[in-house]
Amino acid sequence: MVLRGLPTEVDLFLWLKKHYYYDLRSSGGQYAFYDCYSLEFRFYAELKVRSAHYESLIIERPKYDRILKLANANRTDAFYICSTPLGVWQFDIGVMNLDWVDMPDLPVTSHFENNERVTKRVALLPLKAGRQLGEATNRLKGGGIYGNR
């Protein structure tokens, strides 16, 4: 069974905590450099929920730089975990070689009341470079994440 996308980052966080990372903790702030972390599994993560499904997902350069710097300073992994209507994917961005491009006409923020558009420095993460998460790979069924401790 494939997990369908989750509607909010809070839902994604709670799902990850229940099925993968029991000790997952929130960064505690809307403007933090990362969304959550795990001491047991040694990572920091940026969470994103997309309302549409794409074969490649976007990560912004400033977010990438900040989370990677934090992960490197603490000798942990850096994950980008994204939910779309077709599922949830996890990328280990600390080991990926990314190509950065300037992409015009992106929303300045994900808050819908602000419809300003800007150019952003981004990398595309092809889904095939990530790991699709779902019920068949969760900790209760021998998922690889729990096996990587």
PDB file of N, CA, C and O in Angstrom, residues 56-57 59 61 64-65 68 78 91-101 122-126 128-130:
ATOM      1  N   SER A  56      10.151  15.649  -9.976  1.00  0.00           N
ATOM      2  CA  SER A  56      11.304  16.232  -9.284  1.00  0.00           C
ATOM      3  C   SER A  56      10.784  17.268  -8.306  1.00  0.00           C
ATOM      4  O   SER A  56       9.847  18.005  -8.616  1.00  0.00           O
ATOM      5  N   LEU A  57      11.386  17.305  -7.141  1.00  0.00           N
ATOM      6  CA  LEU A  57      10.981  18.257  -6.106  1.00  0.00           C
ATOM      7  C   LEU A  57      12.052  19.324  -5.956  1.00  0.00           C
ATOM      8  O   LEU A  57      13.235  19.075  -6.194  1.00  0.00           O
ATOM      9  N   ILE A  59      14.337  22.049  -3.811  1.00  0.00           N
ATOM     10  CA  ILE A  59      14.863  22.500  -2.527  1.00  0.00           C
ATOM     11  C   ILE A  59      15.566  23.825  -2.768  1.00  0.00           C
ATOM     12  O   ILE A  59      16.306  23.982  -3.749  1.00  0.00           O
ATOM     13  N   ARG A  61      18.230  26.834  -2.116  1.00  0.00           N
ATOM     14  CA  ARG A  61      19.628  26.857  -1.717  1.00  0.00           C
ATOM     15  C   ARG A  61      19.847  27.355  -0.280  1.00  0.00           C
ATOM     16  O   ARG A  61      20.609  26.737   0.473  1.00  0.00           O
ATOM     17  N   TYR A  64      18.924  24.563   2.108  1.00  0.00           N
ATOM     18  CA  TYR A  64      19.921  23.496   1.968  1.00  0.00           C
ATOM     19  C   TYR A  64      21.206  23.857   2.713  1.00  0.00           C
ATOM     20  O   TYR A  64      21.736  23.066   3.490  1.00  0.00           O
ATOM     21  N   ASP A  65      21.717  25.057   2.467  1.00  0.00           N
ATOM     22  CA  ASP A  65      22.976  25.485   3.091  1.00  0.00           C
ATOM     23  C   ASP A  65      22.884  25.483   4.613  1.00  0.00           C
ATOM     24  O   ASP A  65      23.794  25.009   5.297  1.00  0.00           O
ATOM     25  N   LEU A  68      22.482  21.831   6.057  1.00  0.00           N
ATOM     26  CA  LEU A  68      23.713  21.067   5.863  1.00  0.00           C
ATOM     27  C   LEU A  68      24.808  21.560   6.807  1.00  0.00           C
ATOM     28  O   LEU A  68      25.550  20.748   7.390  1.00  0.00           O
ATOM     29  N   ALA A  78      21.516  15.081   6.987  1.00  0.00           N
ATOM     30  CA  ALA A  78      20.592  16.157   6.626  1.00  0.00           C
ATOM     31  C   ALA A  78      19.576  15.581   5.653  1.00  0.00           C
ATOM     32  O   ALA A  78      19.949  15.120   4.576  1.00  0.00           O
ATOM     33  N   PHE A  91      15.025  12.410   1.122  1.00  0.00           N
ATOM     34  CA  PHE A  91      16.295  12.579   0.419  1.00  0.00           C
ATOM     35  C   PHE A  91      17.390  12.836   1.445  1.00  0.00           C
ATOM     36  O   PHE A  91      17.222  13.686   2.319  1.00  0.00           O
ATOM     37  N   ASP A  92      18.498  12.137   1.322  1.00  0.00           N
ATOM     38  CA  ASP A  92      19.676  12.380   2.157  1.00  0.00           C
ATOM     39  C   ASP A  92      20.513  13.422   1.430  1.00  0.00           C
ATOM     40  O   ASP A  92      21.434  13.091   0.680  1.00  0.00           O
ATOM     41  N   ILE A  93      20.178  14.683   1.638  1.00  0.00           N
ATOM     42  CA  ILE A  93      20.782  15.751   0.835  1.00  0.00           C
ATOM     43  C   ILE A  93      22.259  15.976   1.141  1.00  0.00           C
ATOM     44  O   ILE A  93      22.967  16.577   0.352  1.00  0.00           O
ATOM     45  N   GLY A  94      22.730  15.456   2.254  1.00  0.00           N
ATOM     46  CA  GLY A  94      24.138  15.605   2.588  1.00  0.00           C
ATOM     47  C   GLY A  94      25.066  14.791   1.710  1.00  0.00           C
ATOM     48  O   GLY A  94      26.263  15.074   1.642  1.00  0.00           O
ATOM     49  N   VAL A  95      24.547  13.793   1.012  1.00  0.00           N
ATOM     50  CA  VAL A  95      25.390  12.945   0.167  1.00  0.00           C
ATOM     51  C   VAL A  95      25.065  13.104  -1.315  1.00  0.00           C
ATOM     52  O   VAL A  95      25.664  12.442  -2.155  1.00  0.00           O
ATOM     53  N   MET A  96      24.135  13.988  -1.633  1.00  0.00           N
ATOM     54  CA  MET A  96      23.736  14.181  -3.027  1.00  0.00           C
ATOM     55  C   MET A  96      24.561  15.289  -3.674  1.00  0.00           C
ATOM     56  O   MET A  96      24.875  16.290  -3.040  1.00  0.00           O
ATOM     57  N   ASN A  97      24.908  15.086  -4.949  1.00  0.00           N
ATOM     58  CA  ASN A  97      25.521  16.140  -5.750  1.00  0.00           C
ATOM     59  C   ASN A  97      24.403  16.863  -6.484  1.00  0.00           C
ATOM     60  O   ASN A  97      23.743  16.278  -7.342  1.00  0.00           O
ATOM     61  N   LEU A  98      24.184  18.107  -6.121  1.00  0.00           N
ATOM     62  CA  LEU A  98      23.057  18.848  -6.666  1.00  0.00           C
ATOM     63  C   LEU A  98      23.526  19.899  -7.664  1.00  0.00           C
ATOM     64  O   LEU A  98      24.585  20.500  -7.503  1.00  0.00           O
ATOM     65  N   ASP A  99      22.713  20.096  -8.688  1.00  0.00           N
ATOM     66  CA  ASP A  99      22.952  21.153  -9.669  1.00  0.00           C
ATOM     67  C   ASP A  99      22.000  22.299  -9.346  1.00  0.00           C
ATOM     68  O   ASP A  99      20.786  22.110  -9.312  1.00  0.00           O
ATOM     69  N   TRP A 100      22.573  23.482  -9.138  1.00  0.00           N
ATOM     70  CA  TRP A 100      21.785  24.643  -8.725  1.00  0.00           C
ATOM     71  C   TRP A 100      21.470  25.513  -9.922  1.00  0.00           C
ATOM     72  O   TRP A 100      22.331  25.757 -10.773  1.00  0.00           O
ATOM     73  N   VAL A 101      20.230  25.974  -9.978  1.00  0.00           N
ATOM     74  CA  VAL A 101      19.771  26.848 -11.058  1.00  0.00           C
ATOM     75  C   VAL A 101      18.954  27.983 -10.463  1.00  0.00           C
ATOM     76  O   VAL A 101      18.408  27.857  -9.367  1.00  0.00           O
ATOM     77  N   VAL A 122      17.648  27.161  -6.725  1.00  0.00           N
ATOM     78  CA  VAL A 122      17.076  25.883  -6.324  1.00  0.00           C
ATOM     79  C   VAL A 122      17.818  24.720  -6.993  1.00  0.00           C
ATOM     80  O   VAL A 122      18.529  24.902  -7.982  1.00  0.00           O
ATOM     81  N   ALA A 123      17.612  23.536  -6.444  1.00  0.00           N
ATOM     82  CA  ALA A 123      18.036  22.296  -7.081  1.00  0.00           C
ATOM     83  C   ALA A 123      16.809  21.412  -7.216  1.00  0.00           C
ATOM     84  O   ALA A 123      15.903  21.449  -6.375  1.00  0.00           O
ATOM     85  N   LEU A 124      16.786  20.629  -8.263  1.00  0.00           N
ATOM     86  CA  LEU A 124      15.706  19.674  -8.466  1.00  0.00           C
ATOM     87  C   LEU A 124      16.154  18.313  -7.940  1.00  0.00           C
ATOM     88  O   LEU A 124      17.242  17.844  -8.265  1.00  0.00           O
ATOM     89  N   LEU A 125      15.295  17.707  -7.127  1.00  0.00           N
ATOM     90  CA  LEU A 125      15.576  16.388  -6.567  1.00  0.00           C
ATOM     91  C   LEU A 125      14.662  15.381  -7.266  1.00  0.00           C
ATOM     92  O   LEU A 125      13.465  15.312  -6.971  1.00  0.00           O
ATOM     93  N   PRO A 126      15.205  14.577  -8.181  1.00  0.00           N
ATOM     94  CA  PRO A 126      14.347  13.586  -8.840  1.00  0.00           C
ATOM     95  C   PRO A 126      13.866  12.546  -7.834  1.00  0.00           C
ATOM     96  O   PRO A 126      14.634  12.106  -6.974  1.00  0.00           O
ATOM     97  N   LYS A 128      13.444   9.504  -8.059  1.00  0.00           N
ATOM     98  CA  LYS A 128      14.238   8.266  -8.090  1.00  0.00           C
ATOM     99  C   LYS A 128      15.520   8.377  -7.260  1.00  0.00           C
ATOM    100  O   LYS A 128      16.113   7.371  -6.908  1.00  0.00           O
ATOM    101  N   ALA A 129      15.928   9.602  -6.915  1.00  0.00           N
ATOM    102  CA  ALA A 129      17.118   9.797  -6.074  1.00  0.00           C
ATOM    103  C   ALA A 129      16.774   9.744  -4.588  1.00  0.00           C
ATOM    104  O   ALA A 129      17.660   9.731  -3.743  1.00  0.00           O
ATOM    105  N   GLY A 130      15.490   9.715  -4.276  1.00  0.00           N
ATOM    106  CA  GLY A 130      15.045   9.655  -2.889  1.00  0.00           C
ATOM    107  C   GLY A 130      14.547   8.266  -2.538  1.00  0.00           C
ATOM    108  O   GLY A 130      14.632   7.328  -3.333  1.00  0.00           O
TER     109      GLY A 130
END
